[in-house]
């Protein structure tokens, strides 16, 4: 089982994700293994991501997250950004 977990972790770490690059003011594609603490990442609908992310903005102010691969729970869990980050991405005046 340890060998399988190591293989699965290695494959997961090579998957692409999008990190915000300050100097270019754009999201750039990187591998998960390149993510650093404090990075701002972009996660799209139905995209898998590691469990240790903080939601800072979500469409309509909330996100629904599946944790089935972690705990077997099939119900989606509603998550909202913390109050200091609570932007409504649909609000054109924000």
Short mmCIF file of N, CA and C in Angstrom, two decimals:
data_model
loop_
_atom_site.label_atom_id
_atom_site.label_comp_id
_atom_site.label_asym_id
_atom_site.label_seq_id
_atom_site.Cartn_x
_atom_site.Cartn_y
_atom_site.Cartn_z
N UNK A 1 0.82 -1.20 0.00
CA UNK A 1 0.00 0.00 0.00
C UNK A 1 0.86 1.26 0.00
N UNK A 2 1.98 1.26 0.72
CA UNK A 2 2.86 2.42 0.74
C UNK A 2 3.41 2.75 -0.64
N UNK A 3 3.74 1.72 -1.39
CA UNK A 3 4.25 1.93 -2.75
C UNK A 3 3.18 2.55 -3.65
N UNK A 4 1.95 2.07 -3.51
CA UNK A 4 0.85 2.61 -4.30
C UNK A 4 0.60 4.07 -3.92
N UNK A 5 0.62 4.37 -2.63
CA UNK A 5 0.40 5.74 -2.18
C UNK A 5 1.51 6.66 -2.69
N UNK A 6 2.75 6.20 -2.65
CA UNK A 6 3.87 6.99 -3.15
C UNK A 6 3.71 7.27 -4.65
N UNK A 7 3.31 6.24 -5.40
CA UNK A 7 3.10 6.39 -6.84
C UNK A 7 1.96 7.39 -7.13
N UNK A 8 0.86 7.25 -6.39
CA UNK A 8 -0.28 8.15 -6.56
C UNK A 8 0.09 9.59 -6.20
N UNK A 9 0.85 9.76 -5.11
CA UNK A 9 1.29 11.11 -4.71
C UNK A 9 2.18 11.73 -5.77
N UNK A 10 3.08 10.96 -6.33
CA UNK A 10 3.98 11.47 -7.37
C UNK A 10 3.17 11.91 -8.60
N UNK A 11 2.18 11.12 -8.98
CA UNK A 11 1.34 11.48 -10.13
C UNK A 11 0.54 12.75 -9.84
N UNK A 12 0.00 12.86 -8.63
CA UNK A 12 -0.77 14.05 -8.24
C UNK A 12 0.11 15.29 -8.26
N UNK A 13 1.33 15.18 -7.78
CA UNK A 13 2.23 16.33 -7.72
C UNK A 13 2.63 16.84 -9.10
N UNK A 14 2.50 16.02 -10.13
CA UNK A 14 2.84 16.43 -11.49
C UNK A 14 1.67 17.05 -12.23
N UNK A 15 0.48 16.99 -11.65
CA UNK A 15 -0.70 17.58 -12.30
C UNK A 15 -0.55 19.10 -12.37
N UNK A 16 -1.11 19.73 -13.39
CA UNK A 16 -0.99 21.18 -13.53
C UNK A 16 -1.99 21.93 -12.66
N UNK A 17 -1.64 23.16 -12.32
CA UNK A 17 -2.54 24.08 -11.64
C UNK A 17 -2.15 25.50 -12.07
N UNK A 18 -2.93 26.46 -11.66
CA UNK A 18 -2.70 27.86 -12.05
C UNK A 18 -2.34 28.70 -10.84
N UNK A 19 -1.16 29.35 -10.87
CA UNK A 19 -0.69 30.21 -9.78
C UNK A 19 -0.61 31.65 -10.29
N UNK A 20 -1.01 32.61 -9.44
CA UNK A 20 -0.93 34.01 -9.82
C UNK A 20 0.52 34.48 -9.74
N UNK A 21 0.98 35.09 -10.82
CA UNK A 21 2.33 35.62 -10.90
C UNK A 21 2.24 37.14 -10.80
N UNK A 22 2.72 37.70 -9.70
CA UNK A 22 2.63 39.13 -9.45
C UNK A 22 3.24 40.00 -10.53
N UNK A 23 4.50 39.75 -10.93
CA UNK A 23 5.12 40.61 -11.94
C UNK A 23 4.35 40.67 -13.26
N UNK A 24 3.81 39.55 -13.71
CA UNK A 24 3.09 39.55 -14.98
C UNK A 24 1.59 39.81 -14.79
N UNK A 25 1.15 39.83 -13.52
CA UNK A 25 -0.26 40.04 -13.20
C UNK A 25 -1.17 39.08 -13.96
N UNK A 26 -0.77 37.82 -14.00
CA UNK A 26 -1.53 36.80 -14.70
C UNK A 26 -1.32 35.46 -14.00
N UNK A 27 -2.25 34.54 -14.26
CA UNK A 27 -2.10 33.19 -13.75
C UNK A 27 -1.23 32.41 -14.72
N UNK A 28 -0.27 31.67 -14.17
CA UNK A 28 0.63 30.86 -14.99
C UNK A 28 0.47 29.40 -14.59
N UNK A 29 0.62 28.51 -15.55
CA UNK A 29 0.48 27.08 -15.30
C UNK A 29 1.76 26.54 -14.68
N UNK A 30 1.60 25.83 -13.56
CA UNK A 30 2.72 25.17 -12.87
C UNK A 30 2.26 23.77 -12.46
N UNK A 31 3.16 23.00 -11.89
CA UNK A 31 2.80 21.69 -11.32
C UNK A 31 2.51 21.87 -9.82
N UNK A 32 1.67 21.00 -9.28
CA UNK A 32 1.35 21.10 -7.85
C UNK A 32 2.60 21.05 -6.98
N UNK A 33 3.61 20.32 -7.41
CA UNK A 33 4.83 20.22 -6.61
C UNK A 33 5.56 21.56 -6.51
N UNK A 34 5.22 22.52 -7.34
CA UNK A 34 5.85 23.85 -7.32
C UNK A 34 5.09 24.86 -6.46
N UNK A 35 3.93 24.48 -5.94
CA UNK A 35 3.13 25.39 -5.12
C UNK A 35 3.84 25.65 -3.80
N UNK A 36 3.86 26.94 -3.41
CA UNK A 36 4.49 27.35 -2.15
C UNK A 36 3.44 27.93 -1.21
N UNK A 37 3.73 27.91 0.07
CA UNK A 37 2.84 28.51 1.06
C UNK A 37 2.62 29.98 0.70
N UNK A 38 1.37 30.40 0.68
CA UNK A 38 1.04 31.79 0.37
C UNK A 38 0.72 32.04 -1.09
N UNK A 39 0.91 31.06 -1.95
CA UNK A 39 0.57 31.23 -3.37
C UNK A 39 -0.94 31.42 -3.52
N UNK A 40 -1.31 32.25 -4.48
CA UNK A 40 -2.72 32.43 -4.85
C UNK A 40 -2.96 31.54 -6.07
N UNK A 41 -3.88 30.60 -5.91
CA UNK A 41 -4.15 29.62 -6.97
C UNK A 41 -5.57 29.79 -7.49
N UNK A 42 -5.75 29.42 -8.74
CA UNK A 42 -7.06 29.47 -9.37
C UNK A 42 -7.56 28.05 -9.54
N UNK A 43 -8.73 27.75 -8.97
CA UNK A 43 -9.34 26.44 -9.13
C UNK A 43 -10.67 26.63 -9.85
N UNK A 44 -10.88 25.88 -10.89
CA UNK A 44 -12.10 25.98 -11.68
C UNK A 44 -13.11 24.94 -11.23
N UNK A 45 -14.34 25.10 -11.71
CA UNK A 45 -15.41 24.17 -11.38
C UNK A 45 -15.04 22.76 -11.78
N UNK A 46 -15.33 21.80 -10.92
CA UNK A 46 -15.09 20.37 -11.12
C UNK A 46 -13.61 20.01 -11.23
N UNK A 47 -12.74 20.87 -10.76
CA UNK A 47 -11.30 20.61 -10.80
C UNK A 47 -10.85 20.09 -9.44
N UNK A 48 -10.05 19.03 -9.44
CA UNK A 48 -9.53 18.48 -8.19
C UNK A 48 -8.37 19.34 -7.70
N UNK A 49 -8.26 19.45 -6.37
CA UNK A 49 -7.15 20.18 -5.77
C UNK A 49 -6.87 19.61 -4.39
N UNK A 50 -5.64 19.84 -3.88
CA UNK A 50 -5.31 19.34 -2.54
C UNK A 50 -6.23 19.95 -1.48
N UNK A 51 -6.38 19.26 -0.38
CA UNK A 51 -7.30 19.69 0.67
C UNK A 51 -6.84 20.93 1.41
N UNK A 52 -5.59 21.29 1.33
CA UNK A 52 -5.07 22.37 2.15
C UNK A 52 -5.04 23.71 1.41
N UNK A 53 -6.22 24.13 0.92
CA UNK A 53 -6.36 25.44 0.28
C UNK A 53 -7.38 26.27 1.04
N UNK A 54 -7.23 27.58 0.99
CA UNK A 54 -8.16 28.52 1.60
C UNK A 54 -8.93 29.20 0.48
N UNK A 55 -10.23 29.18 0.54
CA UNK A 55 -11.05 29.87 -0.45
C UNK A 55 -11.04 31.36 -0.13
N UNK A 56 -10.62 32.19 -1.08
CA UNK A 56 -10.64 33.64 -0.85
C UNK A 56 -11.73 34.32 -1.67
N UNK A 57 -12.24 33.66 -2.69
CA UNK A 57 -13.35 34.19 -3.48
C UNK A 57 -14.03 33.03 -4.17
N UNK A 58 -15.34 33.16 -4.35
CA UNK A 58 -16.10 32.10 -5.01
C UNK A 58 -17.28 32.73 -5.74
N UNK A 59 -17.66 32.10 -6.83
CA UNK A 59 -18.82 32.57 -7.57
C UNK A 59 -20.04 32.50 -6.67
N UNK A 60 -20.81 33.56 -6.64
CA UNK A 60 -21.99 33.69 -5.78
C UNK A 60 -21.63 33.57 -4.29
N UNK A 61 -20.35 33.77 -3.95
CA UNK A 61 -19.92 33.80 -2.56
C UNK A 61 -19.83 32.46 -1.86
N UNK A 62 -19.94 31.37 -2.61
CA UNK A 62 -19.84 30.06 -1.97
C UNK A 62 -19.35 29.02 -2.97
N UNK A 63 -18.76 27.97 -2.42
CA UNK A 63 -18.25 26.87 -3.24
C UNK A 63 -18.79 25.57 -2.66
N UNK A 64 -19.00 24.60 -3.52
CA UNK A 64 -19.44 23.28 -3.08
C UNK A 64 -18.32 22.31 -3.40
N UNK A 65 -17.84 21.63 -2.37
CA UNK A 65 -16.64 20.81 -2.49
C UNK A 65 -16.95 19.35 -2.17
N UNK A 66 -16.43 18.47 -3.00
CA UNK A 66 -16.55 17.03 -2.77
C UNK A 66 -15.31 16.55 -2.04
N UNK A 67 -15.52 15.79 -0.97
CA UNK A 67 -14.41 15.21 -0.22
C UNK A 67 -14.44 13.69 -0.30
N UNK A 68 -15.12 13.16 -1.30
CA UNK A 68 -15.30 11.71 -1.42
C UNK A 68 -13.98 10.96 -1.43
N UNK A 69 -12.95 11.52 -2.07
CA UNK A 69 -11.67 10.82 -2.12
C UNK A 69 -10.93 10.87 -0.79
N UNK A 70 -11.35 11.73 0.13
CA UNK A 70 -10.71 11.82 1.45
C UNK A 70 -11.44 11.00 2.51
N UNK A 71 -12.77 11.16 2.56
CA UNK A 71 -13.52 10.55 3.65
C UNK A 71 -14.67 9.65 3.18
N UNK A 72 -14.84 9.51 1.87
CA UNK A 72 -15.91 8.66 1.36
C UNK A 72 -17.28 9.31 1.37
N UNK A 73 -17.38 10.50 1.93
CA UNK A 73 -18.65 11.23 2.01
C UNK A 73 -19.03 11.71 0.62
N UNK A 74 -20.23 11.38 0.16
CA UNK A 74 -20.63 11.72 -1.21
C UNK A 74 -21.38 13.04 -1.31
N UNK A 75 -21.85 13.57 -0.19
CA UNK A 75 -22.55 14.86 -0.23
C UNK A 75 -21.55 15.99 -0.43
N UNK A 76 -21.94 16.98 -1.23
CA UNK A 76 -21.09 18.16 -1.41
C UNK A 76 -21.14 19.01 -0.16
N UNK A 77 -20.02 19.59 0.20
CA UNK A 77 -19.93 20.45 1.38
C UNK A 77 -19.84 21.90 0.91
N UNK A 78 -20.69 22.74 1.49
CA UNK A 78 -20.67 24.16 1.13
C UNK A 78 -19.58 24.86 1.93
N UNK A 79 -18.77 25.64 1.25
CA UNK A 79 -17.71 26.42 1.89
C UNK A 79 -17.80 27.85 1.40
N UNK A 80 -17.52 28.78 2.30
CA UNK A 80 -17.54 30.21 1.97
C UNK A 80 -16.20 30.82 2.35
N UNK A 81 -15.80 31.86 1.64
CA UNK A 81 -14.56 32.55 2.03
C UNK A 81 -14.73 33.19 3.40
N UNK A 82 -13.64 33.36 4.16
CA UNK A 82 -13.74 34.08 5.43
C UNK A 82 -14.15 35.52 5.18
N UNK A 83 -14.75 36.18 6.17
CA UNK A 83 -15.30 37.52 6.02
C UNK A 83 -14.35 38.54 5.36
N UNK A 84 -13.07 38.61 5.73
CA UNK A 84 -12.21 39.62 5.09
C UNK A 84 -12.03 39.39 3.59
N UNK A 85 -12.33 38.20 3.11
CA UNK A 85 -12.14 37.84 1.71
C UNK A 85 -13.46 37.66 0.98
N UNK A 86 -14.57 38.00 1.58
CA UNK A 86 -15.88 37.65 1.05
C UNK A 86 -16.32 38.55 -0.10
N UNK A 87 -15.74 38.32 -1.28
CA UNK A 87 -16.12 39.05 -2.48
C UNK A 87 -17.15 38.24 -3.25
N UNK A 88 -18.05 38.91 -3.91
CA UNK A 88 -18.99 38.24 -4.80
C UNK A 88 -18.45 38.41 -6.21
N UNK A 89 -17.95 37.35 -6.81
CA UNK A 89 -17.35 37.43 -8.15
C UNK A 89 -18.35 37.78 -9.22
N UNK A 90 -19.64 37.66 -8.93
CA UNK A 90 -20.69 38.01 -9.89
C UNK A 90 -21.04 39.49 -9.84
N UNK A 91 -20.63 40.19 -8.77
CA UNK A 91 -20.97 41.60 -8.59
C UNK A 91 -20.05 42.44 -9.47
N UNK A 92 -20.56 43.02 -10.52
CA UNK A 92 -19.76 43.81 -11.46
C UNK A 92 -19.29 45.13 -10.85
N UNK A 93 -19.93 45.57 -9.73
CA UNK A 93 -19.55 46.84 -9.10
C UNK A 93 -18.52 46.67 -8.00
N UNK A 94 -18.16 45.44 -7.69
CA UNK A 94 -17.21 45.19 -6.58
C UNK A 94 -15.79 45.54 -6.99
#
